[in-house]
Every structure is written in C-alpha cells, then in structure tokens.
Amino acid sequence: MRDAYHEELDSIGEGLVEMARLVGSAIGRATTSILDSDLKLAESVIAADQKVDDLQHDLEAKAIALLARQQPVATDLRIVVTSLRMSADLERSGDLAQHVAKLARLRFPARAIPQDLHATILEMGQLAQRLMAKAAEVIVTKDVDLALQLEQDDDAMDLLHRTLFQHLLDDRWKHGIETAVDVTLLGRYYERFADHAVSVAKRVVYLVTGEHADELQASSPVEGV
C-alpha cells in the first residue's frame, strides 16, 4: 500500500514536470509565431494548450484522491497541497503562451510587432523559456539554491518590460495606438509568465524546507558581512 501511495505522489511530480516543459515549449513557439507572423504555428500553440489543461485536471484528481484516501500529514501533505498550487501556476503560464499566439493570429497576415522591437520581444520570449526550464529542473531536483536564483533571473525580465514601455513613451513612437496596445499586452504576458515560473520555484522551496522563500532569504546572512 505504501509503495502504491508513493508511486502516486511521484506521478504528481512527473505531471508537474511535463506541464512545465509543455508551457516552456509553448512560450518559445508562440514567440516565433508572433515575430514571424506564422499562423500555422500560432494555431498549433493555441490547440496544444488543451493538453496542459488536461494534465492539470488529471493532477488535481490524483491529489484530491490522495487527500481523501490517505489523509497525508507533514511533508506528504505539503507535497500534495503545494503541487496543486504549482499546477495552477503552470496552467496559467500555458494560458499566457496561448494569449501570445492568439495575438499573432489576430493580426495575421500583418506582423503584430514593429521591427525595432523584434530583438526585445525575442529576448523576452527566450528568457521566459529559460526561466520555465529552470523551474522544471527545480521540480525534479528540489534544489533550493537553484530555486532561489529564479527571482534574480526574473529581474532581467522586469528590465526588458521597462524597456518596452520606454519605447512606447518615446516621442518618436510612430506605430499607432493599436500596436501600442498590442505591445503593452505582450509585455504583460511575458512578465506574468516569468512571475509564474518564479512562483513555482518558490513553492518548491516551501515544499522542501517548510519555509517560504522570502522568509528563507530574509534569514540568510548578507553576503560579505
């Protein structure tokens, strides 16, 4: 019975890793679709989000069944409850990738992103994908140090987000209101995607240590003191 119980716990973890890998791939492909105005790729990202939703529903069903049958306590209870929260973060990340692809579809055959912002959007997409890949690694390895690094990595996304707004507020902006709205939304999608990757990593910290990441960082000695 205990072996079967732990197999079910492991399968929840495996489901989370698969979700993270799927949404990481989705944001990368969505970025390509919007930069290249690739309708076929955008449609494939939109359709593929159903698999992420199905995985979340499956994970929720397993977690609720475990809570009902096994009534886990201590660390096992933390695993189940935290996994439910992580699955919500990952499902929302998939939605955000889908939003990027839907914007590409909406503006097709035109390109939604002006040429002078291509490099910034590409960098945001690549960074979002790297952050989610690192979150997936954290789920597998339970590496607290790596998990805590994600918040620092997210600072780069915040900087890129500010760069977009600098372009929008520049007196030389010449791409019109509709494109300004598109760019604003797009920046928000990437910024929120990164936040969800960080949230997943923080939840792993709690799962492993029983402490919230912010508390753990606050109690750590300041480097160089």
Tab-separated table of C-alpha atoms in Angstrom:
chain	number	residue	atom	x	y	z
A	1	MET	CA	0.000	0.000	0.000
A	2	ARG	CA	2.772	2.455	0.913
A	3	ASP	CA	4.621	1.698	-2.335
A	4	ALA	CA	1.490	2.465	-4.346
A	5	TYR	CA	0.975	5.633	-2.305
A	6	HIS	CA	4.470	6.912	-3.048
A	7	GLU	CA	4.112	5.980	-6.705
A	8	GLU	CA	1.037	8.203	-6.829
A	9	LEU	CA	2.959	11.030	-5.174
A	10	ASP	CA	5.758	10.572	-7.709
A	11	SER	CA	3.284	10.620	-10.582
A	12	ILE	CA	2.006	14.013	-9.401
A	13	GLY	CA	5.565	15.337	-9.553
A	14	GLU	CA	6.043	13.873	-13.019
A	15	GLY	CA	2.852	15.573	-14.168
A	16	LEU	CA	4.146	18.921	-12.934
A	17	VAL	CA	7.424	18.474	-14.813
A	18	GLU	CA	5.550	17.613	-18.008
A	19	MET	CA	3.337	20.685	-17.603
A	20	ALA	CA	6.394	22.904	-17.100
A	21	ARG	CA	8.090	21.509	-20.185
A	22	LEU	CA	4.963	21.918	-22.299
A	23	VAL	CA	4.375	25.540	-21.312
A	24	GLY	CA	8.073	26.333	-21.749
A	25	SER	CA	7.905	24.993	-25.287
A	26	ALA	CA	4.625	26.842	-25.861
A	27	ILE	CA	6.031	30.258	-24.975
A	28	GLY	CA	9.005	29.674	-27.274
A	29	ARG	CA	6.804	28.662	-30.202
A	30	ALA	CA	4.319	31.458	-29.507
A	31	THR	CA	7.174	33.963	-29.640
A	32	THR	CA	8.252	32.645	-33.019
A	33	SER	CA	4.674	32.801	-34.280
A	34	ILE	CA	4.249	36.453	-33.355
A	35	LEU	CA	7.637	37.573	-34.641
A	36	ASP	CA	7.295	35.674	-37.940
A	37	SER	CA	3.529	36.128	-38.332
A	38	ASP	CA	3.289	32.339	-38.577
A	39	LEU	CA	-0.421	31.481	-38.445
A	40	LYS	CA	0.050	27.704	-38.563
A	41	LEU	CA	2.446	27.790	-35.615
A	42	ALA	CA	0.139	30.112	-33.671
A	43	GLU	CA	-2.781	27.731	-34.207
A	44	SER	CA	-0.699	24.788	-33.002
A	45	VAL	CA	0.191	26.631	-29.776
A	46	ILE	CA	-3.459	27.529	-29.190
A	47	ALA	CA	-4.613	23.946	-29.740
A	48	ALA	CA	-1.817	22.426	-27.626
A	49	ASP	CA	-2.949	24.322	-24.524
A	50	GLN	CA	-5.716	21.740	-24.102
A	51	LYS	CA	-3.087	19.148	-23.164
A	52	VAL	CA	-1.828	21.414	-20.366
A	53	ASP	CA	-5.399	21.845	-19.109
A	54	ASP	CA	-5.954	18.074	-19.233
A	55	LEU	CA	-2.762	17.458	-17.260
A	56	GLN	CA	-3.856	19.928	-14.610
A	57	HIS	CA	-7.264	18.278	-14.296
A	58	ASP	CA	-5.611	14.855	-14.018
A	59	LEU	CA	-3.187	16.114	-11.388
A	60	GLU	CA	-5.983	17.703	-9.373
A	61	ALA	CA	-7.980	14.469	-9.462
A	62	LYS	CA	-4.969	12.462	-8.241
A	63	ALA	CA	-4.203	14.952	-5.485
A	64	ILE	CA	-7.798	15.061	-4.223
A	65	ALA	CA	-7.997	11.262	-4.290
A	66	LEU	CA	-4.782	11.044	-2.246
A	67	LEU	CA	-6.099	13.545	0.291
A	68	ALA	CA	-9.335	11.589	0.633
A	69	ARG	CA	-7.850	8.081	0.785
A	70	GLN	CA	-4.507	8.529	2.501
A	71	GLN	CA	-5.023	11.657	4.629
A	72	PRO	CA	-1.319	12.565	4.317
A	73	VAL	CA	0.419	14.558	7.052
A	74	ALA	CA	3.638	16.559	7.433
A	75	THR	CA	5.869	16.513	4.329
A	76	ASP	CA	3.494	14.383	2.252
A	77	LEU	CA	0.646	16.820	2.892
A	78	ARG	CA	2.920	19.699	1.857
A	79	ILE	CA	3.747	17.871	-1.378
A	80	VAL	CA	0.087	17.397	-2.308
A	81	VAL	CA	-1.096	20.898	-1.401
A	82	THR	CA	1.932	22.621	-2.942
A	83	SER	CA	1.589	20.547	-6.109
A	84	LEU	CA	-1.972	21.759	-6.541
A	85	ARG	CA	-0.773	25.343	-6.319
A	86	MET	CA	2.086	24.737	-8.742
A	87	SER	CA	-0.281	23.163	-11.251
A	88	ALA	CA	-2.389	26.332	-11.145
A	89	ASP	CA	0.719	28.448	-11.855
A	90	LEU	CA	1.682	26.212	-14.755
A	91	GLU	CA	-1.824	26.142	-16.220
A	92	ARG	CA	-1.901	29.940	-16.134
A	93	SER	CA	1.507	30.020	-17.835
A	94	GLY	CA	0.067	27.925	-20.642
A	95	ASP	CA	-2.802	30.407	-20.977
A	96	LEU	CA	-0.311	33.269	-21.286
A	97	ALA	CA	1.589	31.478	-24.063
A	98	GLN	CA	-1.759	30.931	-25.758
A	99	HIS	CA	-2.527	34.665	-25.459
A	100	VAL	CA	0.716	35.469	-27.306
A	101	ALA	CA	-0.252	33.047	-30.087
A	102	LYS	CA	-3.793	34.459	-30.247
A	103	LEU	CA	-2.370	37.930	-30.745
A	104	ALA	CA	-0.281	36.598	-33.650
A	105	ARG	CA	-3.446	35.052	-35.126
A	106	LEU	CA	-5.460	38.231	-34.597
A	107	ARG	CA	-3.006	40.391	-36.544
A	108	PHE	CA	-2.223	37.868	-39.305
A	109	PRO	CA	-1.144	38.416	-42.055
A	110	ALA	CA	0.319	41.623	-40.625
A	111	ARG	CA	3.144	41.465	-38.121
A	112	ALA	CA	1.979	42.478	-34.656
A	113	ILE	CA	5.426	43.647	-33.562
A	114	PRO	CA	7.323	46.525	-35.197
A	115	GLN	CA	10.772	45.627	-36.483
A	116	ASP	CA	12.506	47.895	-33.974
A	117	LEU	CA	11.026	45.848	-31.097
A	118	HIS	CA	11.770	42.397	-32.519
A	119	ALA	CA	15.017	41.985	-30.590
A	120	THR	CA	13.381	42.901	-27.270
A	121	ILE	CA	10.406	40.565	-27.764
A	122	LEU	CA	12.708	37.760	-28.893
A	123	GLU	CA	14.810	38.224	-25.766
A	124	MET	CA	11.702	38.209	-23.558
A	125	GLY	CA	10.479	35.001	-25.182
A	126	GLN	CA	13.830	33.283	-24.824
A	127	LEU	CA	14.163	34.391	-21.212
A	128	ALA	CA	10.641	33.174	-20.402
A	129	GLN	CA	11.508	29.785	-21.872
A	130	ARG	CA	14.757	29.580	-19.871
A	131	LEU	CA	13.003	30.520	-16.638
A	132	MET	CA	10.408	27.789	-17.109
A	133	ALA	CA	13.100	25.251	-17.996
A	134	LYS	CA	14.849	26.142	-14.756
A	135	ALA	CA	11.560	25.820	-12.861
A	136	ALA	CA	11.128	22.318	-14.328
A	137	GLU	CA	14.656	21.453	-13.197
A	138	VAL	CA	13.852	22.723	-9.702
A	139	ILE	CA	10.760	20.482	-9.547
A	140	VAL	CA	12.917	17.467	-10.457
A	141	THR	CA	15.982	18.205	-8.324
A	142	LYS	CA	14.346	20.012	-5.375
A	143	ASP	CA	17.423	22.274	-5.473
A	144	VAL	CA	16.617	25.146	-3.096
A	145	ASP	CA	19.607	27.276	-4.159
A	146	LEU	CA	18.609	26.996	-7.816
A	147	ALA	CA	15.018	27.827	-6.911
A	148	LEU	CA	16.084	30.987	-5.104
A	149	GLN	CA	18.116	32.065	-8.152
A	150	LEU	CA	14.990	32.345	-10.288
A	151	GLU	CA	13.883	35.527	-8.567
A	152	GLN	CA	17.193	37.172	-9.514
A	153	ASP	CA	16.815	35.864	-13.074
A	154	ASP	CA	13.355	37.437	-13.176
A	155	ASP	CA	14.938	40.872	-12.672
A	156	ALA	CA	16.137	40.647	-16.280
A	157	MET	CA	12.526	40.191	-17.445
A	158	ASP	CA	11.433	43.216	-15.435
A	159	LEU	CA	14.177	45.243	-17.101
A	160	LEU	CA	13.048	44.141	-20.568
A	161	HIS	CA	9.464	45.001	-19.635
A	162	ARG	CA	10.556	48.522	-18.701
A	163	THR	CA	12.436	48.782	-21.998
A	164	LEU	CA	9.191	48.164	-23.876
A	165	PHE	CA	7.489	50.979	-22.003
A	166	GLN	CA	10.364	53.324	-22.756
A	167	HIS	CA	9.721	52.689	-26.454
A	168	LEU	CA	6.001	53.300	-26.027
A	169	LEU	CA	6.533	56.577	-24.179
A	170	ASP	CA	9.159	57.848	-26.603
A	171	ASP	CA	8.048	60.897	-28.594
A	172	ARG	CA	9.366	59.160	-31.696
A	173	TRP	CA	6.837	56.293	-31.439
A	174	LYS	CA	5.231	56.104	-34.868
A	175	HIS	CA	3.380	52.779	-34.896
A	176	GLY	CA	-0.031	53.951	-33.728
A	177	ILE	CA	-2.359	53.184	-30.828
A	178	GLU	CA	-3.366	49.656	-31.849
A	179	THR	CA	0.241	48.478	-31.985
A	180	ALA	CA	0.964	50.252	-28.695
A	181	VAL	CA	-1.871	48.274	-27.078
A	182	ASP	CA	-0.566	45.021	-28.588
A	183	VAL	CA	2.960	45.674	-27.307
A	184	THR	CA	1.642	46.599	-23.854
A	185	LEU	CA	-0.346	43.362	-23.634
A	186	LEU	CA	2.533	41.307	-24.941
A	187	GLY	CA	4.940	42.743	-22.396
A	188	ARG	CA	2.472	41.909	-19.646
A	189	TYR	CA	2.079	38.319	-20.874
A	190	TYR	CA	5.826	37.688	-20.732
A	191	GLU	CA	6.225	39.435	-17.399
A	192	ARG	CA	3.426	37.382	-15.843
A	193	PHE	CA	4.749	34.163	-17.395
A	194	ALA	CA	8.094	34.803	-15.688
A	195	ASP	CA	6.311	35.528	-12.401
A	196	HIS	CA	4.582	32.146	-12.562
A	197	ALA	CA	7.917	30.386	-13.158
A	198	VAL	CA	9.315	32.140	-10.082
A	199	SER	CA	6.196	31.201	-8.110
A	200	VAL	CA	6.677	27.519	-8.999
A	201	ALA	CA	10.273	27.672	-7.796
A	202	LYS	CA	9.230	29.380	-4.553
A	203	ARG	CA	6.667	26.681	-3.908
A	204	VAL	CA	9.384	24.035	-4.278
A	205	VAL	CA	11.392	25.901	-1.625
A	206	TYR	CA	8.399	25.669	0.706
A	207	LEU	CA	7.876	22.019	-0.170
A	208	VAL	CA	11.484	21.147	0.722
A	209	THR	CA	12.101	23.400	3.721
A	210	GLY	CA	8.672	24.146	5.176
A	211	GLU	CA	9.610	27.835	4.956
A	212	HIS	CA	8.514	30.411	2.425
A	213	ALA	CA	11.264	31.579	0.076
A	214	ASP	CA	11.013	35.217	1.212
A	215	GLU	CA	11.435	34.183	4.847
A	216	LEU	CA	14.370	31.954	3.983
A	217	GLN	CA	16.145	34.736	2.077
A	218	ALA	CA	15.480	37.245	4.865
A	219	SER	CA	17.018	34.918	7.463
A	220	SER	CA	20.137	34.191	5.361
A	221	PRO	CA	23.298	36.149	6.240
A	222	VAL	CA	24.065	39.022	3.877
A	223	GLU	CA	26.961	38.192	1.583
A	224	GLY	CA	30.172	39.917	2.522
A	225	VAL	CA	29.064	40.838	6.090
